[in-house]
Short mmCIF file of C-alpha atoms in Angstrom, two decimals:
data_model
loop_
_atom_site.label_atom_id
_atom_site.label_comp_id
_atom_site.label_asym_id
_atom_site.label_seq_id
_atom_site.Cartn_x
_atom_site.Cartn_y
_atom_site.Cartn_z
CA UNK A 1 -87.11 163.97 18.83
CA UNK A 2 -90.38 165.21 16.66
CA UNK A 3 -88.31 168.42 15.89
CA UNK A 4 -85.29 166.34 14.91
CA UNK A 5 -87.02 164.51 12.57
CA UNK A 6 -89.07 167.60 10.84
CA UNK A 7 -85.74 169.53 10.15
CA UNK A 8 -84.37 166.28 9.20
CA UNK A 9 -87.09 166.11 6.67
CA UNK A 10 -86.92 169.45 5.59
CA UNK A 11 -83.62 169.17 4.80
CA UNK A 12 -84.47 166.32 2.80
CA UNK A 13 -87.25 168.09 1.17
CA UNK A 14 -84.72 170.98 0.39
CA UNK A 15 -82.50 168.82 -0.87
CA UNK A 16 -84.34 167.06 -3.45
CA UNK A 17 -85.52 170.69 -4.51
CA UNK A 18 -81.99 171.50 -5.17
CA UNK A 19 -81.39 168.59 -7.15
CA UNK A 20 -84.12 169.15 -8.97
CA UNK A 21 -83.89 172.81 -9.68
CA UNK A 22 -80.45 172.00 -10.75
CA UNK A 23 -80.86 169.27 -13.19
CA UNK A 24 -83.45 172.14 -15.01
CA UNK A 25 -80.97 174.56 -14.87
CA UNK A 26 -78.48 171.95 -17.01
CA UNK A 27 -81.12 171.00 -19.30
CA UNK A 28 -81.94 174.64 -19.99
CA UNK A 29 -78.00 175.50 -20.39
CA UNK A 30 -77.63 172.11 -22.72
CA UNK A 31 -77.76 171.88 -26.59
CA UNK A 32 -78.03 168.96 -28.77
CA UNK A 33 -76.23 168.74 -31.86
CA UNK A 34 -76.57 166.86 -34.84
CA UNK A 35 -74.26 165.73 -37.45
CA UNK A 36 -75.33 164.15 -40.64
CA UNK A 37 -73.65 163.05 -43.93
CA UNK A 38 -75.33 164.16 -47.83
CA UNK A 39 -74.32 161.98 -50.62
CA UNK A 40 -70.42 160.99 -50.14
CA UNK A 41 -68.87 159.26 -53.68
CA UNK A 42 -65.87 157.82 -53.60
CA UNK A 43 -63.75 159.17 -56.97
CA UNK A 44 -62.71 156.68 -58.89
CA UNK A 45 -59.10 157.34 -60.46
CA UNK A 46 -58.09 156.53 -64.09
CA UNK A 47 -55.16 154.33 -64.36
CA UNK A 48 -53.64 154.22 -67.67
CA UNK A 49 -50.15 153.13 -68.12
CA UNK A 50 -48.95 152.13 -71.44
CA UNK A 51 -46.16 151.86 -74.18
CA UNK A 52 -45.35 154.49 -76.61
CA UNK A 53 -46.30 152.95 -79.80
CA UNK A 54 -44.34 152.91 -83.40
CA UNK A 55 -41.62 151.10 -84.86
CA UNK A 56 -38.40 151.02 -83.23
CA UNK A 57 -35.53 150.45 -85.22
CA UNK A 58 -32.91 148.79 -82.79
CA UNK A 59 -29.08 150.27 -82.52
CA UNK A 60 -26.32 147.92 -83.34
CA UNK A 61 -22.80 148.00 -81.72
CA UNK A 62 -20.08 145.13 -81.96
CA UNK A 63 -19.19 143.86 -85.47
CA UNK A 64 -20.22 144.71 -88.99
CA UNK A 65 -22.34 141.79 -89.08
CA UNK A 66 -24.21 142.67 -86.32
CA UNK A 67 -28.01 142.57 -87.15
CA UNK A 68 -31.00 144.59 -85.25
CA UNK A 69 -34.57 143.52 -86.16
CA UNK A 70 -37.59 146.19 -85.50
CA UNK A 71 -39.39 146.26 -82.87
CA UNK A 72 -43.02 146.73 -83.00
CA UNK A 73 -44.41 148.41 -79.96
CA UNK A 74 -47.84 148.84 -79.07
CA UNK A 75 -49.66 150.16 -76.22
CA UNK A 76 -48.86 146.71 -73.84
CA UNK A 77 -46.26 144.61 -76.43
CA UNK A 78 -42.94 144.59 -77.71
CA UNK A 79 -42.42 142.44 -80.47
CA UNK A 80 -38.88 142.48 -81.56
CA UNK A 81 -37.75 140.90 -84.75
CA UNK A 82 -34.37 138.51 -85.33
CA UNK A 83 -31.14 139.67 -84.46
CA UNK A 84 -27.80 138.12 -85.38
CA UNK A 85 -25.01 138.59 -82.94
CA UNK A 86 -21.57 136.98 -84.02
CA UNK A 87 -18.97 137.81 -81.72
CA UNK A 88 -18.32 139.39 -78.06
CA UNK A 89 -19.50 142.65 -77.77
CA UNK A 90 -21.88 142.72 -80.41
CA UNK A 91 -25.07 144.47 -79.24
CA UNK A 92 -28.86 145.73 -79.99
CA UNK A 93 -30.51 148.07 -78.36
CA UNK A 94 -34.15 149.89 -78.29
CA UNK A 95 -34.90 153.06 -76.42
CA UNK A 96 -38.52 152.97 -75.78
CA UNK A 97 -40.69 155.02 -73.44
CA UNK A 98 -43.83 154.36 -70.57
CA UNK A 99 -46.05 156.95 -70.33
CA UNK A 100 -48.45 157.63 -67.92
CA UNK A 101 -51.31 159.39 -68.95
CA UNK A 102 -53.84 158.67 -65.85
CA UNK A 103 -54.24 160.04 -62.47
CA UNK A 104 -51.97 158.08 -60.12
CA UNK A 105 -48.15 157.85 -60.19
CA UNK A 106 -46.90 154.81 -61.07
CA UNK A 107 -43.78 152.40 -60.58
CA UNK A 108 -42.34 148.71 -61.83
CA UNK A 109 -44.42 146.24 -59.20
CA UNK A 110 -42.55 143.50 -60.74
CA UNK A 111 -40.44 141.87 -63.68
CA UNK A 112 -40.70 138.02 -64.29
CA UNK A 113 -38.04 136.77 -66.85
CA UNK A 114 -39.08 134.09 -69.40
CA UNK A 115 -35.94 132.12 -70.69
CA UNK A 116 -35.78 131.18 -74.51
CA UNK A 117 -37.83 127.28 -75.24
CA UNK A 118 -35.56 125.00 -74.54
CA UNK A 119 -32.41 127.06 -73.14
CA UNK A 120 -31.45 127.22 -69.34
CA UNK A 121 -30.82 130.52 -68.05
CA UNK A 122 -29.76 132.44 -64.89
CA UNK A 123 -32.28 135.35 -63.80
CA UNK A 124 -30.04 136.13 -60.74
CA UNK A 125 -30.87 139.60 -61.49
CA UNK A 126 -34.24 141.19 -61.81
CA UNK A 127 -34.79 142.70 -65.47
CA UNK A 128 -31.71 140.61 -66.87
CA UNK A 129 -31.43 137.13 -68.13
CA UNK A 130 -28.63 135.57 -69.18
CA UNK A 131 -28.80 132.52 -71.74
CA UNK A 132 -25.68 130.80 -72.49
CA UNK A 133 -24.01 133.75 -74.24
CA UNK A 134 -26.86 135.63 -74.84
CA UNK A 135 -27.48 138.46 -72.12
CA UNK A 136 -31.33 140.06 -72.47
CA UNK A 137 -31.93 143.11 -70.09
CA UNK A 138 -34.13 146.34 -69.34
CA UNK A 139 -32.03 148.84 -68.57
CA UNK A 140 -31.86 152.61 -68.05
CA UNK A 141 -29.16 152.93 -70.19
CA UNK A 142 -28.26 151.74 -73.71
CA UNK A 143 -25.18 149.80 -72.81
CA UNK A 144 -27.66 147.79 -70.64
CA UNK A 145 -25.88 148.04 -67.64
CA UNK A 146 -27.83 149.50 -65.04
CA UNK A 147 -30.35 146.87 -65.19
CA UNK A 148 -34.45 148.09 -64.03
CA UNK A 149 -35.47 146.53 -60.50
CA UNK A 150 -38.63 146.51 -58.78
CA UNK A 151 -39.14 150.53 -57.54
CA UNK A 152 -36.76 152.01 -59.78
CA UNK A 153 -38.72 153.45 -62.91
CA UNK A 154 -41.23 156.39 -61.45
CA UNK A 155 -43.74 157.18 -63.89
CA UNK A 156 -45.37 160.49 -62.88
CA UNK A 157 -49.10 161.01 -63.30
CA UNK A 158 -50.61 163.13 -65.60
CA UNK A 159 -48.55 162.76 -68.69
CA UNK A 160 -45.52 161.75 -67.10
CA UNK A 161 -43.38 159.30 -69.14
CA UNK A 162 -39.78 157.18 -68.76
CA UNK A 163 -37.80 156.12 -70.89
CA UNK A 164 -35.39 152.78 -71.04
CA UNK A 165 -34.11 150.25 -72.89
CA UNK A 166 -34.17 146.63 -74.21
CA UNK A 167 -30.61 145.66 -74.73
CA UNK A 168 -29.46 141.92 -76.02
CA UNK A 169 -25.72 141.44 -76.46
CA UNK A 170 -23.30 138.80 -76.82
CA UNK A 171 -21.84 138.38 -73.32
CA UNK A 172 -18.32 140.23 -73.66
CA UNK A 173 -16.32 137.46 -71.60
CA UNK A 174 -17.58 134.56 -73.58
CA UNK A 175 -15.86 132.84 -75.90
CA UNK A 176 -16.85 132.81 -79.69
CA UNK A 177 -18.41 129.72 -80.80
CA UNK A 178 -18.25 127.30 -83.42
CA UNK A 179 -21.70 126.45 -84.07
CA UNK A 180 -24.98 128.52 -84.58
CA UNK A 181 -27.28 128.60 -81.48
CA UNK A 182 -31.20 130.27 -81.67
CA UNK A 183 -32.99 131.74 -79.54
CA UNK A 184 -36.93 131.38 -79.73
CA UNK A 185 -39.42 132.86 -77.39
CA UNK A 186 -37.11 135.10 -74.56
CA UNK A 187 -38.74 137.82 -72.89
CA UNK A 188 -40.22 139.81 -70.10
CA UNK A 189 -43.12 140.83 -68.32
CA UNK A 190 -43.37 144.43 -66.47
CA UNK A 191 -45.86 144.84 -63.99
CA UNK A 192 -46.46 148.54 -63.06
CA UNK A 193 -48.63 149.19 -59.66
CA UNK A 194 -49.04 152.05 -57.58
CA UNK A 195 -46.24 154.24 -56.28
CA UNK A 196 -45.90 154.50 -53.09
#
């Protein structure tokens, strides 16, 4: 039983010699590596969307009497002065541009409608009000049909520009009127955000 017991501890003993001759071969075959960060900045991008600026003279349609104030366009405004419509049809419009002269592309985030002081209006539509028998809109086109929404005006980075237009008419179905009404304060506000 003596013997039993040496080999059994010699086996032991050879054992843990193994074990440990092995876990010195691993560390010697092992590498540590290391991974470590400099200086990391963040760019920051320039946005800069604005209006082409100037004077626009607006483009009547409709009647002889038809009247098309300037509008005065600044970087962020459009200031547009009074028009006279007098019958169905009659129309101003005023091709202006957005230009994008920073480093992201951009796109309409939003338009909010404000109605005239005073005068109830339906904004059913995004970038179109109508007041009575006034119709205002931002449009793509001059006739003011196709009416800007939300996602629909891509301004390209980098000097990248769009053009479109501020169209008030006299609604074409309405009847003409007997008595002067006036508009004061109508108008819009154009949110551009990040394109997507």
């Amino acid at each position: 039983m003596n013997r039993d017991r040496k080999s059994m501890y010699v086996s032991i003993f050879a054992l843990v010699i193994a074990v440990v001759g092995v876990t010195i071969a691993y560390a010697a075959l092992s590498t540590s590596l290391s991974v470590k960060f400099g200086r990391v900045t963040q760019s920051a991008f320039e946005w800069d969307i604005k209006l082409r600026e100037g004077n626009v003279t607006g483009i009547a349609s409709g009647t002889s009497t038809t009247v098309c104030g300037t509008a005065t366009v600044t970087e962020n405004s459009i200031t547009v002065a009074d028009i006279t419509l007098s019958k169905p049809g009659d129309k101003c419009n005023y091709p202006l541009t957005v230009q994008n002269k920073g480093d992201v592309d951009a796109n309409i985030a939003s338009i909010t409608a404000t109605s005239p002081n005073g005068v109830s209006c339906n904004n059913d539509t995004e970038g179109k009000l109508v007041c009575g028998n006034v119709v205002y809109s931002l449009a793509s086109d001059s006739e003011g049909l196709n009416v800007l929404k939300r996602g629909e005006q891509k301004v390209l980075k980098t000097n990248g520009t769009s053009d479109f237009y501020l169209v008030v008419s006299y609604n074409v179905t309405s009847e003409v009127l007997n008595e002067e009404v006036t508009h004061t304060g109508a108008g819009f506000t154009v949110v551009y955000g990040q394109d997507n």
